[in-house]
Amino acid sequence: MRKPWIGGVLAAVLLLGACGDPGSSEAAPAPAPKAPSADATPPPSPSPSPRSSTVRPRVAEKSRTKASKVLYLGDSLAMENQTVLGDQLRAELGARYRSAPYSGTTLCDYLDGTGKDSLVPDKDKAAALVRAERPDVVVLQFWGNAWGYTPCMDGITYDKAREKYFDRYAADAKELTSQINDAAGGADRPRVVWVLQGPDPITPDRVRRVNGIYEAQARASGGIVADAGRTVAPASGRHTWVEKLPCTTYERNHPAYCTEQGRSRTALHRSDDYLHFCLAPTTAKSRPCPTRSPGIRRMTAEITRTVADAR
């Protein structure tokens, strides 16, 4: 029997790939209101979360000061997260921050040499931004666009060429890390944080394997992973998709984040969008999320904690 939410899921897939006009944003984009100061404190994880896996680089590292600089790149999930993440990094770590996400992208869009087949302009390629910004930490958050929306994937999609899709994604993760390190040069290379994704309601095994690619690349290159996806999954199943979860202690103490069933549960997704975490409707033009959204806050708090470990 066809599940009643399948139509909404398919619509969300299209939104993930074509969430308005792709665009980048500086550290504090004008369209998004600042979150209240209470948002600066990260919430407890809804379930015990293992420490991020980390492998220290064999080259000498830069001294990590309180005012480390963080560069945040990614797709539409990063686009909607970027303002909340910037606020948390500044409040909790005193970090300097630059974000340049583009909706609908995948790893190859941030690689040099993709030219006109990329949704990211040359000035915002990962290597170009590393040379310009000299970050201490580069955070990469990509869902793993699998539906043929990204030209630089050369038509390789999960549904038509599954193993080729994973091979290409792993190769792009390796090349992106290499370009970031080469752009930084020598001992000044930044730590790369790979953000693990939450459950996929359409192809759950795809996210498991994409997350595995991120973990393997982190181990191989001295990176670190932030398991933000765990914070939006039930304690009983890391890759089980749910629309709502029990409120965390932080959310119960801040009722604007805990509004369901007598303030015992909170919504992670809109009922018409099963992939994004912003509770405001998607607009024609991509933007940072303009409203309090518990899923976004949970994920960015885990990213912030991981960045603190990486410094």
mmCIF file of C-alpha atoms in Angstrom, residues 46-290:
data_model
loop_
_atom_site.group_PDB
_atom_site.id
_atom_site.type_symbol
_atom_site.label_atom_id
_atom_site.label_comp_id
_atom_site.label_asym_id
_atom_site.label_seq_id
_atom_site.Cartn_x
_atom_site.Cartn_y
_atom_site.Cartn_z
ATOM 1 C CA PRO A 46 18.564 13.370 22.756
ATOM 2 C CA SER A 47 20.497 10.142 23.179
ATOM 3 C CA PRO A 48 24.036 9.336 24.260
ATOM 4 C CA SER A 49 26.368 10.296 21.474
ATOM 5 C CA PRO A 50 29.853 8.857 21.065
ATOM 6 C CA ARG A 51 32.705 11.278 20.887
ATOM 7 C CA SER A 52 33.580 12.328 17.406
ATOM 8 C CA SER A 53 36.138 10.066 15.763
ATOM 9 C CA THR A 54 39.319 11.961 15.152
ATOM 10 C CA VAL A 55 42.725 11.264 13.701
ATOM 11 C CA ARG A 56 45.373 13.881 14.287
ATOM 12 C CA PRO A 57 47.308 15.090 11.248
ATOM 13 C CA ARG A 58 50.919 13.962 11.096
ATOM 14 C CA VAL A 59 52.040 17.430 10.112
ATOM 15 C CA ALA A 60 52.439 20.150 12.710
ATOM 16 C CA GLU A 61 49.184 21.952 13.448
ATOM 17 C CA LYS A 62 48.546 25.627 13.873
ATOM 18 C CA SER A 63 48.001 26.745 17.433
ATOM 19 C CA ARG A 64 44.252 26.624 18.150
ATOM 20 C CA THR A 65 43.270 29.839 19.856
ATOM 21 C CA LYS A 66 39.886 30.826 21.241
ATOM 22 C CA ALA A 67 39.298 32.953 18.154
ATOM 23 C CA SER A 68 39.780 30.152 15.623
ATOM 24 C CA LYS A 69 38.329 30.799 12.190
ATOM 25 C CA VAL A 70 35.683 28.426 10.823
ATOM 26 C CA LEU A 71 34.645 28.029 7.180
ATOM 27 C CA TYR A 72 31.271 26.324 6.556
ATOM 28 C CA LEU A 73 30.416 24.849 3.137
ATOM 29 C CA GLY A 74 27.521 22.696 2.003
ATOM 30 C CA ASP A 75 24.158 22.309 0.318
ATOM 31 C CA SER A 76 20.602 23.381 1.217
ATOM 32 C CA LEU A 77 20.885 21.922 4.729
ATOM 33 C CA ALA A 78 23.935 24.103 5.332
ATOM 34 C CA MET A 79 22.111 27.024 3.720
ATOM 35 C CA GLU A 80 19.331 26.827 6.302
ATOM 36 C CA ASN A 81 21.726 26.087 9.216
ATOM 37 C CA GLN A 82 24.312 28.792 8.600
ATOM 38 C CA THR A 83 23.049 31.661 10.765
ATOM 39 C CA VAL A 84 22.329 29.503 13.831
ATOM 40 C CA LEU A 85 25.700 27.778 13.500
ATOM 41 C CA GLY A 86 27.510 31.103 13.218
ATOM 42 C CA ASP A 87 25.747 32.447 16.303
ATOM 43 C CA GLN A 88 26.696 29.351 18.323
ATOM 44 C CA LEU A 89 30.324 29.311 17.173
ATOM 45 C CA ARG A 90 30.779 32.971 18.088
ATOM 46 C CA ALA A 91 28.947 32.708 21.420
ATOM 47 C CA GLU A 92 30.449 29.410 22.596
ATOM 48 C CA LEU A 93 33.934 29.507 21.087
ATOM 49 C CA GLY A 94 34.591 33.125 20.202
ATOM 50 C CA ALA A 95 35.186 31.905 16.658
ATOM 51 C CA ARG A 96 35.429 33.973 13.520
ATOM 52 C CA TYR A 97 33.133 32.565 10.859
ATOM 53 C CA ARG A 98 32.484 32.515 7.139
ATOM 54 C CA SER A 99 29.796 30.503 5.387
ATOM 55 C CA ALA A 100 29.318 29.886 1.671
ATOM 56 C CA PRO A 101 26.692 27.180 1.131
ATOM 57 C CA TYR A 102 24.832 26.643 -2.149
ATOM 58 C CA SER A 103 21.557 24.773 -2.413
ATOM 59 C CA GLY A 104 21.412 21.673 -4.563
ATOM 60 C CA THR A 105 25.150 21.063 -4.521
ATOM 61 C CA THR A 106 27.327 18.042 -3.892
ATOM 62 C CA LEU A 107 31.041 17.697 -3.209
ATOM 63 C CA CYS A 108 32.145 18.103 -6.830
ATOM 64 C CA ASP A 109 30.600 21.583 -6.994
ATOM 65 C CA TYR A 110 33.299 22.846 -4.616
ATOM 66 C CA LEU A 111 36.167 21.295 -6.577
ATOM 67 C CA ASP A 112 38.444 23.352 -8.797
ATOM 68 C CA GLY A 113 38.147 22.486 -12.458
ATOM 69 C CA THR A 114 34.400 21.819 -12.633
ATOM 70 C CA GLY A 115 33.866 25.151 -14.426
ATOM 71 C CA LYS A 116 30.494 25.757 -16.040
ATOM 72 C CA ASP A 117 29.223 22.379 -14.823
ATOM 73 C CA SER A 118 29.334 23.554 -11.223
ATOM 74 C CA LEU A 119 26.650 25.341 -9.204
ATOM 75 C CA VAL A 120 29.398 27.106 -7.197
ATOM 76 C CA PRO A 121 31.271 30.056 -8.756
ATOM 77 C CA ASP A 122 35.069 30.000 -8.817
ATOM 78 C CA LYS A 123 35.356 32.602 -6.046
ATOM 79 C CA ASP A 124 33.544 30.275 -3.629
ATOM 80 C CA LYS A 125 35.287 27.012 -4.458
ATOM 81 C CA ALA A 126 36.724 25.359 -1.362
ATOM 82 C CA ALA A 127 40.349 25.977 -2.340
ATOM 83 C CA ALA A 128 39.712 29.616 -3.218
ATOM 84 C CA LEU A 129 38.027 30.268 0.128
ATOM 85 C CA VAL A 130 40.759 28.475 2.065
ATOM 86 C CA ARG A 131 43.383 30.657 0.375
ATOM 87 C CA ALA A 132 41.362 33.813 1.048
ATOM 88 C CA GLU A 133 40.130 33.086 4.568
ATOM 89 C CA ARG A 134 42.949 30.919 6.029
ATOM 90 C CA PRO A 135 40.515 28.993 8.291
ATOM 91 C CA ASP A 136 41.565 26.765 11.159
ATOM 92 C CA VAL A 137 38.555 24.487 10.623
ATOM 93 C CA VAL A 138 36.541 23.689 7.484
ATOM 94 C CA VAL A 139 33.085 22.205 8.126
ATOM 95 C CA LEU A 140 31.521 20.261 5.230
ATOM 96 C CA GLN A 141 27.828 19.346 5.327
ATOM 97 C CA PHE A 142 26.427 17.544 2.293
ATOM 98 C CA TRP A 143 23.348 15.328 2.160
ATOM 99 C CA GLY A 144 24.747 13.586 -0.905
ATOM 100 C CA ASN A 145 22.612 14.811 -3.798
ATOM 101 C CA ALA A 146 21.605 11.621 -5.611
ATOM 102 C CA TRP A 147 18.951 12.723 -8.102
ATOM 103 C CA GLY A 148 20.848 14.179 -11.041
ATOM 104 C CA TYR A 149 20.312 17.841 -10.174
ATOM 105 C CA THR A 150 24.025 18.617 -9.909
ATOM 106 C CA PRO A 151 25.658 18.906 -13.373
ATOM 107 C CA CYS A 152 29.180 18.104 -12.168
ATOM 108 C CA MET A 153 28.052 14.590 -11.170
ATOM 109 C CA ASP A 154 27.857 13.818 -14.906
ATOM 110 C CA GLY A 155 24.453 12.195 -14.585
ATOM 111 C CA ILE A 156 25.569 9.633 -11.990
ATOM 112 C CA THR A 157 22.603 9.023 -9.696
ATOM 113 C CA TYR A 158 21.901 6.630 -6.860
ATOM 114 C CA ASP A 159 18.868 5.060 -8.498
ATOM 115 C CA LYS A 160 20.510 4.327 -11.874
ATOM 116 C CA ALA A 161 24.142 3.589 -10.988
ATOM 117 C CA ARG A 162 24.357 2.903 -7.267
ATOM 118 C CA GLU A 163 27.922 1.635 -6.935
ATOM 119 C CA LYS A 164 29.219 4.174 -9.433
ATOM 120 C CA TYR A 165 27.522 6.891 -7.354
ATOM 121 C CA PHE A 166 29.310 5.782 -4.169
ATOM 122 C CA ASP A 167 32.648 5.388 -5.969
ATOM 123 C CA ARG A 168 32.361 8.868 -7.402
ATOM 124 C CA TYR A 169 31.339 10.324 -4.046
ATOM 125 C CA ALA A 170 34.318 8.734 -2.277
ATOM 126 C CA ALA A 171 36.686 9.999 -4.981
ATOM 127 C CA ASP A 172 35.278 13.517 -4.699
ATOM 128 C CA ALA A 173 35.633 13.455 -0.886
ATOM 129 C CA LYS A 174 39.295 12.527 -1.272
ATOM 130 C CA GLU A 175 39.923 15.164 -3.941
ATOM 131 C CA LEU A 176 38.127 17.892 -1.985
ATOM 132 C CA THR A 177 40.258 17.171 1.077
ATOM 133 C CA SER A 178 43.385 17.263 -1.069
ATOM 134 C CA GLN A 179 42.456 20.598 -2.640
ATOM 135 C CA ILE A 180 41.726 22.109 0.781
ATOM 136 C CA ASN A 181 45.085 20.936 2.135
ATOM 137 C CA ASP A 182 47.006 22.089 -0.944
ATOM 138 C CA ALA A 183 45.361 25.513 -0.793
ATOM 139 C CA ALA A 184 46.354 25.907 2.853
ATOM 140 C CA GLY A 185 49.901 24.742 2.332
ATOM 141 C CA GLY A 186 52.164 22.810 4.661
ATOM 142 C CA ALA A 187 51.597 22.881 8.392
ATOM 143 C CA ASP A 188 48.839 25.471 8.132
ATOM 144 C CA ARG A 189 46.246 23.072 6.781
ATOM 145 C CA PRO A 190 42.873 23.270 8.562
ATOM 146 C CA ARG A 191 41.068 20.453 10.314
ATOM 147 C CA VAL A 192 38.255 19.196 8.104
ATOM 148 C CA VAL A 193 34.996 18.352 9.896
ATOM 149 C CA TRP A 194 32.661 16.019 7.996
ATOM 150 C CA VAL A 195 29.054 16.336 9.174
ATOM 151 C CA LEU A 196 27.220 12.998 9.279
ATOM 152 C CA GLN A 197 23.689 13.165 7.950
ATOM 153 C CA GLY A 198 20.384 12.255 9.557
ATOM 154 C CA PRO A 199 18.009 9.485 8.453
ATOM 155 C CA ASP A 200 16.863 9.369 4.827
ATOM 156 C CA PRO A 201 13.162 8.398 4.594
ATOM 157 C CA ILE A 202 13.468 7.391 0.929
ATOM 158 C CA THR A 203 16.741 5.461 0.678
ATOM 159 C CA PRO A 204 17.956 4.781 4.248
ATOM 160 C CA ASP A 205 20.939 2.678 3.186
ATOM 161 C CA ARG A 206 22.244 5.522 1.022
ATOM 162 C CA VAL A 207 22.824 7.757 4.041
ATOM 163 C CA ARG A 208 24.539 4.932 5.922
ATOM 164 C CA ARG A 209 27.024 4.533 3.102
ATOM 165 C CA VAL A 210 27.524 8.259 2.517
ATOM 166 C CA ASN A 211 28.225 8.697 6.224
ATOM 167 C CA GLY A 212 30.646 5.778 5.974
ATOM 168 C CA ILE A 213 32.473 7.576 3.169
ATOM 169 C CA TYR A 214 32.829 10.648 5.384
ATOM 170 C CA GLU A 215 34.120 8.577 8.294
ATOM 171 C CA ALA A 216 36.629 6.757 6.104
ATOM 172 C CA GLN A 217 37.889 10.002 4.599
ATOM 173 C CA ALA A 218 38.278 11.550 8.050
ATOM 174 C CA ARG A 219 40.318 8.555 9.245
ATOM 175 C CA ALA A 220 42.514 8.609 6.156
ATOM 176 C CA SER A 221 43.292 12.325 6.201
ATOM 177 C CA GLY A 222 43.391 13.463 9.832
ATOM 178 C CA GLY A 223 39.850 14.822 9.762
ATOM 179 C CA ILE A 224 37.062 14.602 12.293
ATOM 180 C CA VAL A 225 33.358 13.768 12.073
ATOM 181 C CA ALA A 226 30.430 15.533 13.712
ATOM 182 C CA ASP A 227 27.528 13.125 14.140
ATOM 183 C CA ALA A 228 24.861 15.797 13.854
ATOM 184 C CA GLY A 229 22.551 13.248 12.251
ATOM 185 C CA ARG A 230 22.322 11.312 15.516
ATOM 186 C CA THR A 231 20.685 14.296 17.214
ATOM 187 C CA VAL A 232 17.713 14.141 14.807
ATOM 188 C CA ALA A 233 17.204 10.374 15.036
ATOM 189 C CA PRO A 234 15.466 8.366 17.766
ATOM 190 C CA ALA A 235 17.618 6.715 20.411
ATOM 191 C CA SER A 236 16.293 3.344 19.249
ATOM 192 C CA GLY A 237 17.478 3.724 15.648
ATOM 193 C CA ARG A 238 20.258 5.937 14.270
ATOM 194 C CA HIS A 239 18.913 5.625 10.710
ATOM 195 C CA THR A 240 15.185 5.570 11.488
ATOM 196 C CA TRP A 241 13.372 8.617 10.144
ATOM 197 C CA VAL A 242 10.839 10.368 12.400
ATOM 198 C CA GLU A 243 9.011 13.668 12.107
ATOM 199 C CA LYS A 244 9.004 14.343 15.871
ATOM 200 C CA LEU A 245 11.117 13.403 18.868
ATOM 201 C CA PRO A 246 10.894 13.793 22.659
ATOM 202 C CA CYS A 247 12.135 17.186 23.782
ATOM 203 C CA THR A 248 15.620 17.529 25.188
ATOM 204 C CA THR A 249 16.204 19.189 28.544
ATOM 205 C CA TYR A 250 17.156 22.408 26.759
ATOM 206 C CA GLU A 251 13.967 22.327 24.711
ATOM 207 C CA ARG A 252 11.801 21.730 27.778
ATOM 208 C CA ASN A 253 13.472 24.680 29.476
ATOM 209 C CA HIS A 254 12.832 26.836 26.378
ATOM 210 C CA PRO A 255 9.177 26.190 25.487
ATOM 211 C CA ALA A 256 9.443 27.785 22.038
ATOM 212 C CA TYR A 257 11.394 24.669 21.063
ATOM 213 C CA CYS A 258 9.044 22.156 22.712
ATOM 214 C CA THR A 259 5.502 22.641 21.464
ATOM 215 C CA GLU A 260 3.975 19.216 20.757
ATOM 216 C CA GLN A 261 1.818 16.992 22.975
ATOM 217 C CA GLY A 262 1.839 19.105 26.103
ATOM 218 C CA ARG A 263 5.443 20.192 25.617
ATOM 219 C CA SER A 264 6.812 16.654 25.647
ATOM 220 C CA ARG A 265 7.724 16.364 21.957
ATOM 221 C CA THR A 266 9.149 18.656 19.301
ATOM 222 C CA ALA A 267 8.810 18.771 15.518
ATOM 223 C CA LEU A 268 11.953 18.271 13.434
ATOM 224 C CA HIS A 269 10.373 18.574 9.980
ATOM 225 C CA ARG A 270 7.416 20.264 8.362
ATOM 226 C CA SER A 271 4.702 17.802 7.395
ATOM 227 C CA ASP A 272 5.239 18.709 3.723
ATOM 228 C CA ASP A 273 9.065 18.492 3.740
ATOM 229 C CA TYR A 274 10.661 15.280 4.972
ATOM 230 C CA LEU A 275 14.278 16.200 4.276
ATOM 231 C CA HIS A 276 14.858 19.760 5.486
ATOM 232 C CA PHE A 277 14.757 20.861 9.122
ATOM 233 C CA CYS A 278 13.635 24.478 8.779
ATOM 234 C CA LEU A 279 10.064 24.822 10.026
ATOM 235 C CA ALA A 280 9.380 27.815 7.777
ATOM 236 C CA PRO A 281 8.029 27.172 4.257
ATOM 237 C CA THR A 282 10.605 26.833 1.488
ATOM 238 C CA THR A 283 10.798 29.922 -0.705
ATOM 239 C CA ALA A 284 11.790 30.444 -4.339
ATOM 240 C CA LYS A 285 15.106 31.944 -3.235
ATOM 241 C CA SER A 286 17.360 29.976 -0.903
ATOM 242 C CA ARG A 287 17.850 31.521 2.530
ATOM 243 C CA PRO A 288 18.983 30.822 6.077
ATOM 244 C CA CYS A 289 16.103 29.480 8.143
ATOM 245 C CA PRO A 290 14.121 32.468 9.524
#
